[in-house]
Short mmCIF file of C-alpha atoms in Angstrom, two decimals:
data_model
loop_
_atom_site.label_atom_id
_atom_site.label_comp_id
_atom_site.label_asym_id
_atom_site.label_seq_id
_atom_site.Cartn_x
_atom_site.Cartn_y
_atom_site.Cartn_z
CA MET A 1 -64.87 -14.34 36.52
CA ASN A 2 -64.23 -10.73 37.36
CA LYS A 3 -60.75 -9.69 36.38
CA ARG A 4 -59.55 -6.27 37.32
CA ILE A 5 -57.94 -4.33 34.55
CA ILE A 6 -54.90 -2.51 35.87
CA ILE A 7 -54.32 0.79 34.13
CA PRO A 8 -50.72 1.97 34.47
CA THR A 9 -50.24 5.44 35.92
CA SER A 10 -47.07 6.03 33.91
CA ASN A 11 -45.23 4.59 30.94
CA ILE A 12 -42.24 3.51 33.07
CA SER A 13 -41.92 -0.22 33.76
CA ASP A 14 -41.66 -1.53 37.31
CA GLY A 15 -38.00 -2.53 36.90
CA VAL A 16 -36.98 0.90 35.62
CA GLU A 17 -39.01 2.60 38.34
CA PHE A 18 -37.22 0.48 40.97
CA PHE A 19 -33.83 1.41 39.48
CA LEU A 20 -34.70 5.14 39.43
CA ARG A 21 -35.91 5.02 43.03
CA GLY A 22 -32.59 3.49 44.09
CA ALA A 23 -30.61 6.10 42.14
CA LYS A 24 -32.59 8.91 43.73
CA LYS A 25 -31.96 7.44 47.19
CA ARG A 26 -28.21 7.09 46.56
CA ARG A 27 -28.01 10.66 45.24
CA SER A 28 -29.78 12.08 48.29
CA MET A 29 -27.57 10.02 50.62
CA ALA A 30 -24.44 11.29 48.82
CA ILE A 31 -25.60 14.90 49.08
CA ALA A 32 -26.34 14.46 52.80
CA SER A 33 -22.89 12.92 53.32
CA VAL A 34 -21.15 15.80 51.53
CA ARG A 35 -23.09 18.36 53.55
CA GLN A 36 -22.12 16.61 56.77
CA VAL A 37 -18.43 16.51 55.82
CA ASN A 38 -18.49 20.18 54.82
CA ALA A 39 -20.19 21.10 58.09
CA ASN A 40 -17.53 19.20 60.05
CA ILE A 41 -14.69 21.09 58.39
CA GLY A 42 -16.52 24.41 58.51
CA VAL A 43 -17.23 24.88 54.81
CA ASN A 44 -20.59 26.35 53.89
CA LEU A 45 -21.24 25.88 50.19
CA ARG A 46 -24.45 25.69 48.25
CA LEU A 47 -24.49 22.23 46.78
CA VAL A 48 -26.50 21.81 43.59
CA SER A 49 -26.92 18.47 41.90
CA ALA A 50 -27.48 18.19 38.17
CA LYS A 51 -30.13 15.76 37.08
#
């Protein structure tokens, strides 16, 4: 039998990677929402998120 050996590309498990992807998506959605609200009320601020 030929079994393929899968070599991980990082030391982050699949579950943690899934969680981090979701957090990144929620953060970008929150930033987009804040920018839209600020644009609607006429506020132009530079929004910086801390990681």
